[in-house]
CSV table of C-alpha atoms in Angstrom, one decimal:
chain,number,residue,atom,x,y,z
A,1,UNK,CA,12.4,-28.6,-0.4
A,2,UNK,CA,13.5,-28.3,3.2
A,3,UNK,CA,17.0,-29.2,4.3
A,4,UNK,CA,18.0,-29.8,7.9
A,5,UNK,CA,21.2,-28.0,8.6
A,6,UNK,CA,21.6,-28.5,12.3
A,7,UNK,CA,19.6,-29.7,15.4
A,8,UNK,CA,20.3,-28.5,18.9
A,9,UNK,CA,19.0,-29.0,22.4
A,10,UNK,CA,18.9,-25.6,24.1
A,11,UNK,CA,18.9,-25.7,27.9
A,12,UNK,CA,18.7,-22.9,30.5
A,13,UNK,CA,21.9,-20.9,30.4
A,14,UNK,CA,22.1,-20.9,34.2
A,15,UNK,CA,21.1,-23.5,36.8
A,16,UNK,CA,17.4,-23.5,37.3
A,17,UNK,CA,15.1,-24.7,40.0
A,18,UNK,CA,14.5,-28.5,39.9
A,19,UNK,CA,11.6,-30.6,41.1
A,20,UNK,CA,7.9,-31.0,40.1
A,21,UNK,CA,5.5,-28.3,39.1
A,22,UNK,CA,1.7,-28.7,39.8
A,23,UNK,CA,-0.6,-28.4,36.8
A,24,UNK,CA,-4.2,-27.3,37.4
A,25,UNK,CA,-7.1,-29.2,36.0
A,26,UNK,CA,-7.5,-26.5,33.3
A,27,UNK,CA,-3.9,-27.5,32.2
A,28,UNK,CA,-4.9,-31.1,32.4
A,29,UNK,CA,-7.9,-30.8,30.1
A,30,UNK,CA,-6.4,-29.1,27.1
A,31,UNK,CA,-4.5,-30.6,24.1
A,32,UNK,CA,-1.4,-32.7,24.9
A,33,UNK,CA,0.1,-31.5,21.6
A,34,UNK,CA,2.0,-28.3,20.8
A,35,UNK,CA,0.2,-25.2,19.7
A,36,UNK,CA,2.0,-24.2,16.4
A,37,UNK,CA,2.6,-20.5,15.4
A,38,UNK,CA,4.9,-19.0,12.8
A,39,UNK,CA,6.5,-15.6,12.3
A,40,UNK,CA,7.9,-14.4,8.9
A,41,UNK,CA,10.7,-11.9,8.7
A,42,UNK,CA,12.1,-9.9,5.7
A,43,UNK,CA,15.7,-10.4,4.6
A,44,UNK,CA,18.1,-9.1,7.2
A,45,UNK,CA,20.0,-6.1,5.9
A,46,UNK,CA,22.7,-6.2,8.6
A,47,UNK,CA,25.0,-9.0,7.5
A,48,UNK,CA,26.8,-8.9,10.8
A,49,UNK,CA,23.7,-10.3,12.5
A,50,UNK,CA,23.5,-14.1,12.8
A,51,UNK,CA,19.8,-14.9,13.6
A,52,UNK,CA,20.6,-18.5,14.5
A,53,UNK,CA,23.1,-17.6,17.1
A,54,UNK,CA,21.1,-14.7,18.4
A,55,UNK,CA,17.9,-16.8,18.8
A,56,UNK,CA,19.8,-19.8,20.2
A,57,UNK,CA,21.7,-17.9,22.8
A,58,UNK,CA,18.8,-15.7,23.9
A,59,UNK,CA,16.6,-18.8,24.2
A,60,UNK,CA,19.0,-20.2,26.7
A,61,UNK,CA,18.6,-17.1,28.7
A,62,UNK,CA,14.8,-16.9,28.6
A,63,UNK,CA,14.5,-20.5,29.5
A,64,UNK,CA,16.4,-19.7,32.7
A,65,UNK,CA,13.4,-17.5,33.6
A,66,UNK,CA,10.6,-19.7,32.1
A,67,UNK,CA,12.3,-22.9,33.2
A,68,UNK,CA,9.2,-25.2,33.2
A,69,UNK,CA,9.3,-25.0,29.4
A,70,UNK,CA,12.7,-26.7,29.5
A,71,UNK,CA,11.3,-29.7,31.5
A,72,UNK,CA,9.2,-32.7,30.6
A,73,UNK,CA,5.7,-33.8,31.4
A,74,UNK,CA,5.2,-36.9,33.4
A,75,UNK,CA,2.1,-38.7,34.9
A,76,UNK,CA,1.2,-38.9,38.5
A,77,UNK,CA,-0.2,-42.0,40.2
A,78,UNK,CA,-3.7,-40.6,39.6
A,79,UNK,CA,-2.9,-40.4,35.9
A,80,UNK,CA,-2.8,-36.6,36.0
A,81,UNK,CA,0.1,-34.6,34.5
A,82,UNK,CA,2.9,-32.7,36.2
A,83,UNK,CA,6.1,-31.0,35.0
A,84,UNK,CA,9.4,-32.4,35.9
A,85,UNK,CA,11.8,-29.4,35.9
A,86,UNK,CA,14.8,-31.3,34.8
A,87,UNK,CA,16.3,-28.8,32.3
A,88,UNK,CA,16.3,-31.3,29.5
A,89,UNK,CA,15.8,-28.4,27.1
A,90,UNK,CA,14.0,-27.2,24.0
A,91,UNK,CA,14.4,-28.6,20.4
A,92,UNK,CA,15.9,-26.1,18.1
A,93,UNK,CA,16.2,-26.8,14.3
A,94,UNK,CA,18.1,-24.9,11.7
A,95,UNK,CA,16.5,-25.4,8.2
A,96,UNK,CA,17.2,-24.1,4.7
A,97,UNK,CA,14.4,-23.9,2.2
A,98,UNK,CA,14.4,-23.4,-1.6
A,99,UNK,CA,11.2,-21.5,-1.3
A,100,UNK,CA,10.7,-17.7,-1.1
A,101,UNK,CA,8.5,-16.0,1.4
A,102,UNK,CA,6.4,-14.8,-1.5
A,103,UNK,CA,5.5,-18.4,-2.3
A,104,UNK,CA,3.3,-18.4,0.9
A,105,UNK,CA,0.9,-15.8,-0.7
A,106,UNK,CA,-1.5,-14.7,2.0
A,107,UNK,CA,0.0,-17.0,4.5
A,108,UNK,CA,-3.1,-19.4,4.6
A,109,UNK,CA,-2.0,-22.2,7.0
A,110,UNK,CA,-1.2,-25.1,4.7
A,111,UNK,CA,1.0,-28.2,4.9
A,112,UNK,CA,3.8,-26.0,3.6
A,113,UNK,CA,3.3,-23.6,6.5
A,114,UNK,CA,3.1,-26.5,9.0
A,115,UNK,CA,6.5,-27.8,7.8
A,116,UNK,CA,8.1,-24.6,9.2
A,117,UNK,CA,7.4,-25.9,12.7
A,118,UNK,CA,9.1,-28.9,14.2
A,119,UNK,CA,6.9,-32.0,14.5
A,120,UNK,CA,7.3,-34.7,17.1
A,121,UNK,CA,6.1,-38.3,17.4
A,122,UNK,CA,3.3,-38.3,19.9
A,123,UNK,CA,3.5,-42.1,20.1
A,124,UNK,CA,6.7,-41.7,22.2
A,125,UNK,CA,6.5,-41.6,26.0
A,126,UNK,CA,5.3,-38.2,27.2
A,127,UNK,CA,8.4,-37.7,29.3
A,128,UNK,CA,10.6,-37.8,26.2
A,129,UNK,CA,8.8,-35.0,24.4
A,130,UNK,CA,10.2,-31.4,24.5
A,131,UNK,CA,7.7,-28.8,25.7
A,132,UNK,CA,9.1,-26.2,23.4
A,133,UNK,CA,9.9,-26.7,19.7
A,134,UNK,CA,11.8,-24.0,17.7
A,135,UNK,CA,12.6,-24.0,14.0
A,136,UNK,CA,14.4,-21.2,12.1
A,137,UNK,CA,14.0,-21.6,8.3
A,138,UNK,CA,16.2,-19.6,5.9
A,139,UNK,CA,14.5,-19.0,2.6
A,140,UNK,CA,16.2,-18.5,-0.8
A,141,UNK,CA,15.1,-14.9,-0.8
A,142,UNK,CA,17.1,-14.1,2.3
A,143,UNK,CA,14.1,-13.9,4.6
A,144,UNK,CA,13.5,-16.3,7.6
A,145,UNK,CA,10.7,-17.8,9.5
A,146,UNK,CA,10.5,-18.6,13.2
A,147,UNK,CA,8.2,-21.6,13.8
A,148,UNK,CA,7.2,-22.3,17.4
A,149,UNK,CA,5.4,-25.3,19.0
A,150,UNK,CA,4.5,-24.7,22.6
A,151,UNK,CA,3.0,-27.3,24.8
A,152,UNK,CA,-0.6,-26.3,25.3
A,153,UNK,CA,-0.5,-28.1,28.7
A,154,UNK,CA,1.8,-25.4,30.0
A,155,UNK,CA,0.6,-22.3,28.1
A,156,UNK,CA,-2.4,-20.5,26.8
A,157,UNK,CA,-2.3,-17.6,24.2
A,158,UNK,CA,-1.5,-15.0,26.8
A,159,UNK,CA,1.4,-17.0,28.2
A,160,UNK,CA,2.8,-17.7,24.7
A,161,UNK,CA,2.7,-14.0,24.0
A,162,UNK,CA,4.4,-13.2,27.3
A,163,UNK,CA,7.2,-15.8,26.6
A,164,UNK,CA,7.9,-14.6,23.1
A,165,UNK,CA,8.0,-10.9,24.0
A,166,UNK,CA,10.5,-11.5,26.8
A,167,UNK,CA,12.6,-13.7,24.5
A,168,UNK,CA,12.7,-10.8,22.0
A,169,UNK,CA,13.7,-8.3,24.6
A,170,UNK,CA,16.6,-10.5,25.7
A,171,UNK,CA,17.6,-11.1,22.1
A,172,UNK,CA,17.9,-7.3,21.7
A,173,UNK,CA,20.1,-7.1,24.8
A,174,UNK,CA,17.5,-5.7,27.1
A,175,UNK,CA,16.6,-6.9,30.6
A,176,UNK,CA,13.4,-8.9,31.1
A,177,UNK,CA,10.4,-6.6,31.7
A,178,UNK,CA,7.8,-8.9,33.4
A,179,UNK,CA,8.8,-12.0,35.1
A,180,UNK,CA,6.3,-14.9,34.9
A,181,UNK,CA,4.3,-16.0,38.0
A,182,UNK,CA,5.1,-19.7,38.0
A,183,UNK,CA,3.1,-20.9,41.0
A,184,UNK,CA,0.1,-22.7,39.5
A,185,UNK,CA,-1.1,-23.7,43.0
A,186,UNK,CA,-3.3,-20.6,43.0
A,187,UNK,CA,-5.7,-22.7,40.8
A,188,UNK,CA,-5.7,-25.6,43.1
A,189,UNK,CA,-8.8,-26.1,45.2
A,190,UNK,CA,-8.3,-26.7,48.9
A,191,UNK,CA,-9.9,-29.8,50.3
A,192,UNK,CA,-12.7,-27.8,52.0
A,193,UNK,CA,-13.4,-26.2,48.6
A,194,UNK,CA,-14.1,-29.5,46.9
A,195,UNK,CA,-17.8,-29.1,47.0
A,196,UNK,CA,-20.0,-30.5,44.2
A,197,UNK,CA,-20.1,-28.3,41.1
A,198,UNK,CA,-22.7,-25.5,41.5
A,199,UNK,CA,-23.4,-25.3,37.7
A,200,UNK,CA,-24.3,-27.7,35.0
A,201,UNK,CA,-21.1,-27.0,32.9
A,202,UNK,CA,-22.6,-27.8,29.5
A,203,UNK,CA,-19.2,-27.0,28.1
A,204,UNK,CA,-18.0,-30.3,29.4
A,205,UNK,CA,-21.0,-32.3,28.1
A,206,UNK,CA,-21.4,-34.0,24.8
A,207,UNK,CA,-21.2,-31.8,21.7
A,208,UNK,CA,-24.2,-31.7,19.3
A,209,UNK,CA,-24.1,-34.3,16.5
A,210,UNK,CA,-25.7,-34.3,13.1
A,211,UNK,CA,-29.4,-35.3,13.3
A,212,UNK,CA,-29.6,-39.1,12.7
A,213,UNK,CA,-26.0,-39.8,13.6
A,214,UNK,CA,-25.0,-41.6,16.8
A,215,UNK,CA,-21.2,-40.8,16.4
A,216,UNK,CA,-19.1,-38.5,14.4
A,217,UNK,CA,-16.6,-41.0,12.9
A,218,UNK,CA,-17.7,-40.4,9.4
A,219,UNK,CA,-17.4,-36.6,9.8
A,220,UNK,CA,-13.9,-37.0,11.0
A,221,UNK,CA,-12.8,-38.9,7.9
A,222,UNK,CA,-14.0,-36.2,5.5
A,223,UNK,CA,-11.4,-34.1,3.6
A,224,UNK,CA,-11.0,-30.5,4.8
A,225,UNK,CA,-9.4,-27.4,3.4
A,226,UNK,CA,-8.6,-23.9,4.7
A,227,UNK,CA,-9.6,-20.4,3.5
A,228,UNK,CA,-8.0,-17.2,4.6
A,229,UNK,CA,-10.8,-14.7,5.4
A,230,UNK,CA,-10.1,-11.0,5.2
A,231,UNK,CA,-12.3,-8.9,7.4
A,232,UNK,CA,-11.9,-5.2,6.5
A,233,UNK,CA,-12.4,-2.3,9.0
A,234,UNK,CA,-15.6,-1.4,7.1
A,235,UNK,CA,-16.9,-5.0,7.3
A,236,UNK,CA,-16.3,-5.1,11.0
A,237,UNK,CA,-18.0,-1.7,11.5
A,238,UNK,CA,-21.1,-2.9,9.6
A,239,UNK,CA,-21.3,-6.1,11.6
A,240,UNK,CA,-21.1,-4.2,14.8
A,241,UNK,CA,-23.9,-2.0,13.6
A,242,UNK,CA,-26.1,-5.0,12.7
A,243,UNK,CA,-25.4,-6.7,16.1
A,244,UNK,CA,-26.3,-3.6,18.1
A,245,UNK,CA,-22.7,-2.7,19.0
A,246,UNK,CA,-21.5,-6.1,20.3
A,247,UNK,CA,-17.7,-6.2,20.4
A,248,UNK,CA,-16.1,-7.1,17.1
A,249,UNK,CA,-14.5,-10.2,18.5
A,250,UNK,CA,-18.0,-11.7,18.7
A,251,UNK,CA,-19.6,-10.0,15.7
A,252,UNK,CA,-16.8,-10.9,13.4
A,253,UNK,CA,-17.1,-14.6,14.4
A,254,UNK,CA,-20.8,-14.8,14.3
A,255,UNK,CA,-21.2,-14.7,10.5
A,256,UNK,CA,-18.9,-17.8,10.4
A,257,UNK,CA,-21.4,-19.7,12.4
A,258,UNK,CA,-24.4,-18.6,10.3
A,259,UNK,CA,-22.5,-19.3,7.0
A,260,UNK,CA,-21.1,-22.6,8.2
A,261,UNK,CA,-24.7,-23.8,9.2
A,262,UNK,CA,-26.0,-22.7,5.8
A,263,UNK,CA,-23.1,-24.2,3.8
A,264,UNK,CA,-23.4,-27.4,5.8
A,265,UNK,CA,-27.1,-27.7,4.8
A,266,UNK,CA,-28.2,-28.2,8.3
A,267,UNK,CA,-31.8,-29.0,9.1
A,268,UNK,CA,-33.8,-26.3,10.9
A,269,UNK,CA,-33.8,-28.3,14.2
A,270,UNK,CA,-30.1,-29.1,14.0
A,271,UNK,CA,-28.3,-28.1,17.2
A,272,UNK,CA,-25.0,-26.3,16.6
A,273,UNK,CA,-22.5,-24.8,19.1
A,274,UNK,CA,-19.8,-22.3,18.9
A,275,UNK,CA,-16.8,-22.8,21.2
A,276,UNK,CA,-15.1,-19.7,22.5
A,277,UNK,CA,-12.2,-19.3,25.0
A,278,UNK,CA,-12.9,-16.9,27.9
A,279,UNK,CA,-9.9,-15.5,29.8
A,280,UNK,CA,-10.8,-15.5,33.5
A,281,UNK,CA,-7.8,-13.7,35.0
A,282,UNK,CA,-9.8,-10.7,36.1
A,283,UNK,CA,-12.9,-12.7,37.0
A,284,UNK,CA,-11.2,-14.5,39.9
A,285,UNK,CA,-11.3,-13.2,43.4
A,286,UNK,CA,-8.7,-12.1,44.0
A,287,UNK,CA,-7.6,-11.7,40.4
A,288,UNK,CA,-4.9,-14.0,39.1
A,289,UNK,CA,-1.4,-12.4,38.9
A,290,UNK,CA,-1.1,-10.4,35.7
A,291,UNK,CA,1.7,-12.6,34.4
A,292,UNK,CA,0.4,-15.9,35.7
A,293,UNK,CA,2.1,-18.6,33.6
A,294,UNK,CA,-0.6,-21.3,33.0
A,295,UNK,CA,-3.9,-22.0,31.3
A,296,UNK,CA,-6.4,-19.5,32.6
A,297,UNK,CA,-9.3,-19.8,30.1
A,298,UNK,CA,-12.7,-21.5,30.2
A,299,UNK,CA,-13.7,-23.1,27.0
A,300,UNK,CA,-17.3,-22.0,26.8
A,301,UNK,CA,-20.0,-22.9,24.3
A,302,UNK,CA,-22.9,-21.0,22.8
A,303,UNK,CA,-25.6,-23.4,21.5
A,304,UNK,CA,-28.8,-23.0,19.4
A,305,UNK,CA,-30.4,-24.5,16.4
A,306,UNK,CA,-29.3,-23.7,12.9
A,307,UNK,CA,-32.8,-22.7,12.1
A,308,UNK,CA,-32.9,-20.0,14.8
A,309,UNK,CA,-29.4,-18.8,13.9
A,310,UNK,CA,-30.3,-18.3,10.2
A,311,UNK,CA,-33.8,-16.9,10.7
A,312,UNK,CA,-33.1,-14.4,13.4
A,313,UNK,CA,-31.1,-11.2,13.3
A,314,UNK,CA,-27.3,-11.2,13.8
A,315,UNK,CA,-27.8,-9.8,17.3
A,316,UNK,CA,-29.5,-13.1,18.4
A,317,UNK,CA,-26.4,-15.1,17.7
A,318,UNK,CA,-24.2,-12.5,19.5
A,319,UNK,CA,-26.5,-12.6,22.5
A,320,UNK,CA,-26.0,-16.3,22.8
A,321,UNK,CA,-22.3,-15.9,22.8
A,322,UNK,CA,-22.5,-13.1,25.4
A,323,UNK,CA,-24.6,-15.3,27.6
A,324,UNK,CA,-21.9,-18.0,27.6
A,325,UNK,CA,-19.1,-15.5,28.3
A,326,UNK,CA,-21.0,-13.8,31.1
A,327,UNK,CA,-21.3,-17.1,32.9
A,328,UNK,CA,-17.6,-17.1,33.7
A,329,UNK,CA,-17.3,-15.6,37.2
A,330,UNK,CA,-15.1,-16.6,40.1
A,331,UNK,CA,-17.8,-18.9,41.4
A,332,UNK,CA,-18.1,-20.5,38.0
A,333,UNK,CA,-14.4,-21.1,37.6
A,334,UNK,CA,-14.2,-22.7,41.0
A,335,UNK,CA,-17.1,-24.9,40.1
A,336,UNK,CA,-15.4,-25.9,36.9
A,337,UNK,CA,-12.3,-26.9,38.9
A,338,UNK,CA,-14.5,-29.0,41.1
A,339,UNK,CA,-16.1,-30.6,38.1
A,340,UNK,CA,-12.8,-31.5,36.5
A,341,UNK,CA,-11.4,-32.7,39.8
A,342,UNK,CA,-14.0,-35.5,40.1
A,343,UNK,CA,-13.4,-36.7,36.5
A,344,UNK,CA,-11.1,-39.6,36.4
A,345,UNK,CA,-10.4,-39.4,32.7
A,346,UNK,CA,-9.8,-35.9,31.2
A,347,UNK,CA,-8.8,-37.1,27.8
A,348,UNK,CA,-12.4,-36.8,26.5
A,349,UNK,CA,-12.1,-33.0,26.8
A,350,UNK,CA,-8.9,-32.8,24.8
A,351,UNK,CA,-8.5,-32.2,21.1
A,352,UNK,CA,-5.4,-32.3,19.0
A,353,UNK,CA,-3.4,-29.6,17.2
A,354,UNK,CA,-2.3,-32.3,14.7
A,355,UNK,CA,-4.1,-32.2,11.4
A,356,UNK,CA,-6.1,-35.3,10.7
A,357,UNK,CA,-5.8,-36.7,14.3
A,358,UNK,CA,-8.7,-38.7,15.5
A,359,UNK,CA,-7.5,-38.6,19.1
A,360,UNK,CA,-9.7,-36.9,21.7
A,361,UNK,CA,-12.8,-34.8,21.1
A,362,UNK,CA,-14.1,-34.0,17.6
A,363,UNK,CA,-15.3,-30.4,17.6
A,364,UNK,CA,-16.3,-30.1,13.9
A,365,UNK,CA,-19.6,-30.4,11.9
A,366,UNK,CA,-22.2,-29.4,13.1
A,367,UNK,CA,-20.1,-27.2,15.5
A,368,UNK,CA,-17.3,-24.6,15.1
A,369,UNK,CA,-14.6,-23.2,17.4
A,370,UNK,CA,-13.3,-19.7,17.2
A,371,UNK,CA,-10.1,-18.7,19.0
A,372,UNK,CA,-9.6,-14.9,19.3
A,373,UNK,CA,-6.1,-13.5,19.4
A,374,UNK,CA,-7.5,-10.0,19.4
A,375,UNK,CA,-5.9,-8.1,22.3
A,376,UNK,CA,-3.0,-10.5,22.7
A,377,UNK,CA,0.5,-8.9,22.1
A,378,UNK,CA,1.4,-11.8,19.7
A,379,UNK,CA,2.4,-9.5,16.8
A,380,UNK,CA,5.1,-6.9,16.4
A,381,UNK,CA,7.9,-9.1,17.8
A,382,UNK,CA,11.4,-7.8,17.0
A,383,UNK,CA,14.4,-10.0,17.8
A,384,UNK,CA,16.8,-7.3,16.5
A,385,UNK,CA,16.2,-7.3,12.8
A,386,UNK,CA,12.7,-5.7,12.6
A,387,UNK,CA,9.1,-6.8,13.3
A,388,UNK,CA,7.7,-9.7,11.5
A,389,UNK,CA,5.8,-9.2,8.2
A,390,UNK,CA,3.2,-11.8,9.3
A,391,UNK,CA,2.4,-13.9,12.3
A,392,UNK,CA,-0.3,-16.6,12.5
A,393,UNK,CA,-1.2,-20.2,13.3
A,394,UNK,CA,1.0,-22.8,11.7
A,395,UNK,CA,-2.0,-25.0,11.1
A,396,UNK,CA,-5.8,-25.2,11.5
A,397,UNK,CA,-6.2,-28.7,12.9
A,398,UNK,CA,-9.8,-29.7,12.4
A,399,UNK,CA,-13.1,-29.0,10.6
A,400,UNK,CA,-14.9,-25.8,12.0
A,401,UNK,CA,-11.8,-24.3,13.6
A,402,UNK,CA,-10.9,-20.7,13.0
A,403,UNK,CA,-8.6,-18.0,14.5
A,404,UNK,CA,-9.1,-14.3,14.5
A,405,UNK,CA,-6.3,-11.9,14.8
A,406,UNK,CA,-5.3,-8.3,13.7
A,407,UNK,CA,-4.3,-8.0,10.1
A,408,UNK,CA,-1.3,-6.1,9.0
A,409,UNK,CA,-3.1,-5.0,5.8
A,410,UNK,CA,-5.1,-2.3,7.4
A,411,UNK,CA,-5.6,-0.9,10.9
A,412,UNK,CA,-8.8,-2.3,12.4
A,413,UNK,CA,-9.0,-5.2,10.0
A,414,UNK,CA,-8.6,-8.9,10.8
A,415,UNK,CA,-7.4,-12.2,9.3
A,416,UNK,CA,-9.3,-15.3,10.0
A,417,UNK,CA,-8.1,-18.6,8.6
A,418,UNK,CA,-11.0,-21.1,8.7
A,419,UNK,CA,-11.0,-24.9,8.1
A,420,UNK,CA,-14.1,-26.6,6.7
A,421,UNK,CA,-14.9,-29.8,4.9
A,422,UNK,CA,-14.2,-29.6,1.1
A,423,UNK,CA,-17.7,-30.4,0.2
A,424,UNK,CA,-19.0,-27.3,2.0
A,425,UNK,CA,-16.2,-24.7,1.3
A,426,UNK,CA,-17.5,-23.2,-1.9
A,427,UNK,CA,-21.0,-22.6,-0.5
A,428,UNK,CA,-19.3,-21.2,2.7
A,429,UNK,CA,-17.3,-18.7,0.6
A,430,UNK,CA,-20.3,-17.7,-1.5
A,431,UNK,CA,-22.3,-17.1,1.7
A,432,UNK,CA,-19.6,-14.7,3.0
A,433,UNK,CA,-19.2,-12.9,-0.3
């Protein structure tokens, strides 16, 4: 039982720049919804601390620095998106819950976890929707959660981590450490750069569908469920050995693809792809500013047949992922921008963070998508009452979607919540066992 105690609109504490902010075509082609994450904190021992006031006041300060997050999206005459920096502010909810943190078990993203993050009505005009959603939930045990929804149009994982870390510093009374680089024009092609794309960009093409199907409408309707996979340090080391020392971010995800194909009972000739986000900050020439505030990832895809995936060694699958990742160079990124620039409708490339949504692209069966948070400073966030006991995604929105991030259980281990159709989940878990 959740009870709304108060709702606030938090605006920048000081006057911020106004006007319109350009959004690159990488910003334009991601989910229009909010990426949901949640942090859980133990009961606060210092009764003089008021987490609501600390978070609310420090949010006003950090929004002065990250002021586009206090604005609203609007459409241009071409139908593209831009940010109106009008300081309309972030939504901030104060909630009380009868639950205890222990009720959330291993923190598998469920509907109960999703309820710890504000939801919005995406049927409303886009210029009415806050770009930042915040919910502080007080549990009966004395602990709290901080649920965040951040507009994916404005931020990728690196940006989200940067924003939260600066917010925590300010909440602790410290000065900001790294100011965001807010000029997204560095990813705008000049007119003389608008040459035809030099690559095929299969990542923007149609995804594989099940053999014999002409659409995936029926697959979208199927009931799904989530399992929290625990990958121990020893498990990771064994996978690296089998895969000839490919980095764990790839080896730890590869068994998911193999097990998903096996559990889904794919035919030998069934094409299957794995989507992986590739950060291209350092691939650009010159490199993007370290604290560039905007989407700077290419959504690449490794594709093969389920038969090859299951019959060949683990290293084969890892090599397919490595091939996709190594495509991402400065030239490839600029070619991607040229490809997206010529597309009139970018909605076909978008998916939704809203569970059960049928809007946009369906990335599930026979495919999977792995998002790695390994290397991102998303964990260890202290607002003045200690670091979180857990941080993770608030929901896993669609079939075949998974995240991988460091576990707090053991150094070198990972947590990986994974959503799959109910009819395939038991076979999937048996395959991983």
